[in-house]
GROMACS .gro file of C-alpha atoms in nm:
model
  178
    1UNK     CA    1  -5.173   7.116  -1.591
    2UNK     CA    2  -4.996   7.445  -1.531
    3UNK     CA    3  -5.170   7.640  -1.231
    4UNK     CA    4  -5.255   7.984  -1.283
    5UNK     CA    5  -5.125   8.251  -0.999
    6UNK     CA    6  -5.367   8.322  -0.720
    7UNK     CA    7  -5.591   8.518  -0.854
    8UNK     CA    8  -5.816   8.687  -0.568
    9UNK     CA    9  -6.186   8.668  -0.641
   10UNK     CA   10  -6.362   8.956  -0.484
   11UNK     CA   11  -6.767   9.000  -0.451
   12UNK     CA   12  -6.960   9.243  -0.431
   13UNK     CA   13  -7.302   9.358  -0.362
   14UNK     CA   14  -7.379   9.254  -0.769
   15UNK     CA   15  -7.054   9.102  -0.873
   16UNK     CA   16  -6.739   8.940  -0.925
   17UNK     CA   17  -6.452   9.008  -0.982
   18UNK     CA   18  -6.203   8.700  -1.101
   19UNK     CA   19  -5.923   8.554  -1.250
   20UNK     CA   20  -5.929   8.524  -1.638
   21UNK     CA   21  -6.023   8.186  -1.786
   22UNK     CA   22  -5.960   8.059  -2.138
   23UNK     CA   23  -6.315   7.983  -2.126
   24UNK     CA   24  -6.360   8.372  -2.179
   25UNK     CA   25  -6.227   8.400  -2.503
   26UNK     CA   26  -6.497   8.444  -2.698
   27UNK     CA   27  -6.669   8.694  -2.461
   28UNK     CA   28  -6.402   8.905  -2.426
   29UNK     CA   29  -6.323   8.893  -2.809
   30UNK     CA   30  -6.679   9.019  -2.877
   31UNK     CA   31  -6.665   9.278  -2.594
   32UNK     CA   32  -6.283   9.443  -2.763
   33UNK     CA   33  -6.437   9.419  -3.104
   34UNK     CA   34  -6.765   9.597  -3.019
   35UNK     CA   35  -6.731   9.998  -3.174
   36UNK     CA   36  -6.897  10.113  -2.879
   37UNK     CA   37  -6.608   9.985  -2.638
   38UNK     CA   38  -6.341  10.059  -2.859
   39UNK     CA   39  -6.439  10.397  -2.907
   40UNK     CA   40  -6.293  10.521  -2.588
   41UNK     CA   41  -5.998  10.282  -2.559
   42UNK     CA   42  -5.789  10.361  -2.866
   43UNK     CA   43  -6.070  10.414  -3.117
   44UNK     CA   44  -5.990  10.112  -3.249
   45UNK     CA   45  -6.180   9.728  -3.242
   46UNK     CA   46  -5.921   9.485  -3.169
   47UNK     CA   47  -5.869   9.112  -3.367
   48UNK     CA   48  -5.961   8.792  -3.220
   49UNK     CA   49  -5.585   8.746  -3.278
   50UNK     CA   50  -5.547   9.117  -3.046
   51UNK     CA   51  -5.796   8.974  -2.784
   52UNK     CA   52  -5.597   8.662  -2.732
   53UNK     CA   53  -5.313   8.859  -2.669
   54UNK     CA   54  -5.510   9.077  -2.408
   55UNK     CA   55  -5.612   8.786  -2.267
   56UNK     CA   56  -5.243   8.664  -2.170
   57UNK     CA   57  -5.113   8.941  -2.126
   58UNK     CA   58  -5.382   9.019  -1.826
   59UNK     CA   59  -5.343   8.637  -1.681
   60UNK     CA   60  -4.935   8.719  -1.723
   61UNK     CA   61  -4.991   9.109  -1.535
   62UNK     CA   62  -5.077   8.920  -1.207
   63UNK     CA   63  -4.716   8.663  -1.247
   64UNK     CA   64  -4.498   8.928  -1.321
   65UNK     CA   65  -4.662   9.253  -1.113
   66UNK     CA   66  -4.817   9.084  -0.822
   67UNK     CA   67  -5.197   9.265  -0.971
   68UNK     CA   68  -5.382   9.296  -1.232
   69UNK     CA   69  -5.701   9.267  -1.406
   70UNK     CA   70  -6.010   9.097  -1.296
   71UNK     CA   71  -6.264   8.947  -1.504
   72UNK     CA   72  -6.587   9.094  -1.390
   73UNK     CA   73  -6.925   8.908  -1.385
   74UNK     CA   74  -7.279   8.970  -1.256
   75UNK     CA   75  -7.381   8.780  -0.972
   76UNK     CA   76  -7.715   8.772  -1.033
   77UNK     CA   77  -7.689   8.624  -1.390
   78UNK     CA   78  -7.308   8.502  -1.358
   79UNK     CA   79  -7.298   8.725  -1.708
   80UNK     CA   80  -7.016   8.882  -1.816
   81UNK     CA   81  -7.024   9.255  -1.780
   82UNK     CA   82  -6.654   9.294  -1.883
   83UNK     CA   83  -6.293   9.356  -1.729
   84UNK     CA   84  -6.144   9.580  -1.443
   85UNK     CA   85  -5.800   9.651  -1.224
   86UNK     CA   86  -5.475   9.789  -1.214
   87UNK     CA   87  -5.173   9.721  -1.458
   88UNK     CA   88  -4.814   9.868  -1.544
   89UNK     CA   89  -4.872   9.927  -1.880
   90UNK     CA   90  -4.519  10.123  -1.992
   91UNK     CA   91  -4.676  10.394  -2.144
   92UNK     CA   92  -4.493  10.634  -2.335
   93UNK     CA   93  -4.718  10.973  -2.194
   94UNK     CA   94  -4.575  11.283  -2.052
   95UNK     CA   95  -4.626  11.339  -1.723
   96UNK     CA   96  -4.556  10.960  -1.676
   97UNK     CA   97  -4.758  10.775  -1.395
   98UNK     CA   98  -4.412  10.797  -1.135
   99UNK     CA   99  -4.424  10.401  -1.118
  100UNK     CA  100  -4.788  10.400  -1.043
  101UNK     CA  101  -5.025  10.135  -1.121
  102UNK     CA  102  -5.288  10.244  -1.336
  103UNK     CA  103  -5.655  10.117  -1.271
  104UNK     CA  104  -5.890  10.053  -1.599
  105UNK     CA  105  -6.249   9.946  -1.658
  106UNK     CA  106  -6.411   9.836  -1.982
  107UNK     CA  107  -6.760   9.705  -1.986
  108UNK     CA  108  -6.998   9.590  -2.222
  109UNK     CA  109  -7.257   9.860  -2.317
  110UNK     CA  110  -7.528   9.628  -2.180
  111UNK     CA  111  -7.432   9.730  -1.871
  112UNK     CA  112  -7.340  10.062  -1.885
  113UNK     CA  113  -7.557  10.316  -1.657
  114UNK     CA  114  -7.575  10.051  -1.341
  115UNK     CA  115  -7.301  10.142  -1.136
  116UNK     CA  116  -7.085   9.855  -1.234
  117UNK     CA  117  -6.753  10.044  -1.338
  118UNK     CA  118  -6.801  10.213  -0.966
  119UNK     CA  119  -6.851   9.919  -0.806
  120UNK     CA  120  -6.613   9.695  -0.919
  121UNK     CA  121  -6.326   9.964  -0.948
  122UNK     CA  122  -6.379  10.057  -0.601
  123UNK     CA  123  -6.415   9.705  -0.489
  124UNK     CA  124  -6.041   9.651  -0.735
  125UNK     CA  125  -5.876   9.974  -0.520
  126UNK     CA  126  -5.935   9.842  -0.206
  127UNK     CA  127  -5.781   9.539  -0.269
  128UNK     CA  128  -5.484   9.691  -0.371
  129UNK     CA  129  -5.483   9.940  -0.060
  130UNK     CA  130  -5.504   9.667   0.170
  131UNK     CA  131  -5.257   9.404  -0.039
  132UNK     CA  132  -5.014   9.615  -0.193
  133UNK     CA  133  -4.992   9.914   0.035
  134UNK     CA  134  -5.129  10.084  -0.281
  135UNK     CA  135  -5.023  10.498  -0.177
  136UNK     CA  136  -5.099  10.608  -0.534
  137UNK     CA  137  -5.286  10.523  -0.885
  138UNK     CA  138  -5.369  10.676  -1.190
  139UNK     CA  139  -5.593  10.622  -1.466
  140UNK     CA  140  -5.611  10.805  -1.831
  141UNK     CA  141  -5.930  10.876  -1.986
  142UNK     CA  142  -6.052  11.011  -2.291
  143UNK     CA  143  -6.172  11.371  -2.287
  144UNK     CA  144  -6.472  11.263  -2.476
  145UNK     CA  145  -6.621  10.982  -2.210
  146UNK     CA  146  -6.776  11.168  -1.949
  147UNK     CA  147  -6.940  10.874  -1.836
  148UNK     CA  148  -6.585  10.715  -1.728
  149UNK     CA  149  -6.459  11.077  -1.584
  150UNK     CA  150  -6.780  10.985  -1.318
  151UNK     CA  151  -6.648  10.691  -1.236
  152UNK     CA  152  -6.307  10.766  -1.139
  153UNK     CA  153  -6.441  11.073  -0.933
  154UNK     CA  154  -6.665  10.882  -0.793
  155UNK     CA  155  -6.355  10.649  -0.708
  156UNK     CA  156  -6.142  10.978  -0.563
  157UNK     CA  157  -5.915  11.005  -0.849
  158UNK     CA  158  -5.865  11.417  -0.912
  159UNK     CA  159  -5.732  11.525  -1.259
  160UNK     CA  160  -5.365  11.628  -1.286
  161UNK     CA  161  -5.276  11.671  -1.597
  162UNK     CA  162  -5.427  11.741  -1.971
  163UNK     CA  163  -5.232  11.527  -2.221
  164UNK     CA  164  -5.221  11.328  -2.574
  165UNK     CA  165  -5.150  10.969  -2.584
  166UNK     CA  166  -5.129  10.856  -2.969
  167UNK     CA  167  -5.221  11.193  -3.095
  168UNK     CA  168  -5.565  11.171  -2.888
  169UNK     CA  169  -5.647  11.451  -2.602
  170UNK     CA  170  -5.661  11.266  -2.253
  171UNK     CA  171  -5.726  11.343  -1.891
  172UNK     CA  172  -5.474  11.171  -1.643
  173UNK     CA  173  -5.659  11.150  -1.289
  174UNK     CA  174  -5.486  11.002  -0.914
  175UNK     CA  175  -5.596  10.889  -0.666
  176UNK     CA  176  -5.378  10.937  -0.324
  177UNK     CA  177  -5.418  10.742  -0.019
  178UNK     CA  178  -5.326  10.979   0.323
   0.00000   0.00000   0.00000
């Protein structure tokens, strides 16, 4: 059996966050082809075919970059509420991230309005504080999700820059660690 790379599993008051599991598949696949996710990530639904990909490439992020992306799940109900961390993810934007990971959340709309994206992202930042010696991070969001533009605030990220990726008006936020 080939053994995944350690993974940390951190909890929360409500949740945790994990390691991907093939096991999530079809979850995860519903959650990336649901219009109301893919509306602010892209615009577009993705494949099964795309979600697979996502899948590896998020249980690869944490081989090759030492982080990644957690699974995230409710403790409560041990349902799956969706996916959040940090990733390199070689994006051709202008101003470029500097080398900086870049955090992300995506949740199912189920969920949305219960301070899960906060939660989990902050519980995701500290980890990499404390582990990686995390100085800086970035996210992008789209000018139209206010709802995500909370979040990161909420997090301490601070705009610094108005931008397009793909032709779509973004925000790019940091967050610095003194």
């Amino acid at each position: 059996m080939i053994r995944p790379p350690d993974i940390p599993v951190l909890t929360t008051e409500r949740l945790i966050l994990r390691g991907h599991r093939v096991e999530d598949f079809d979850e995860l696949a519903r959650l990336r082809a649901d219009p109301r996710v893919a509306r602010h990530i892209g615009g577009k639904t993705l494949t099964p075919a795309e979600s697979w990909s996502r899948l590896l490439g998020a249980a690869g992020h944490w081989t090759l970059m030492g982080y990644g992306f957690w699974v995230v799940e409710e403790r409560a109900s041990g349902r799956l509420v969706g996916e959040v961390g940090l990733a390199d993810f070689k994006r051709d934007i202008q101003p470029d991230f500097g080398g900086a990971p870049e955090a992300g959340w995506v949740l199912a709309p189920w969920s949305h309005g219960k301070g899960y994206a906060t939660e989990a992202a902050e519980a995701a930042l500290a980890w990499a504080e404390k582990n990686l010696g995390m100085a800086r991070c970035v996210c992008m969001i789209d000018v139209d999700h206010p709802a995500s533009r909370r979040v990161a605030e909420k997090c301490g990220f601070r705009l610094f820059a108005e931008t397009e990726f793909k032709g779509d008006p973004v925000i790019l936020l940091e967050r610095v660690v003194s």
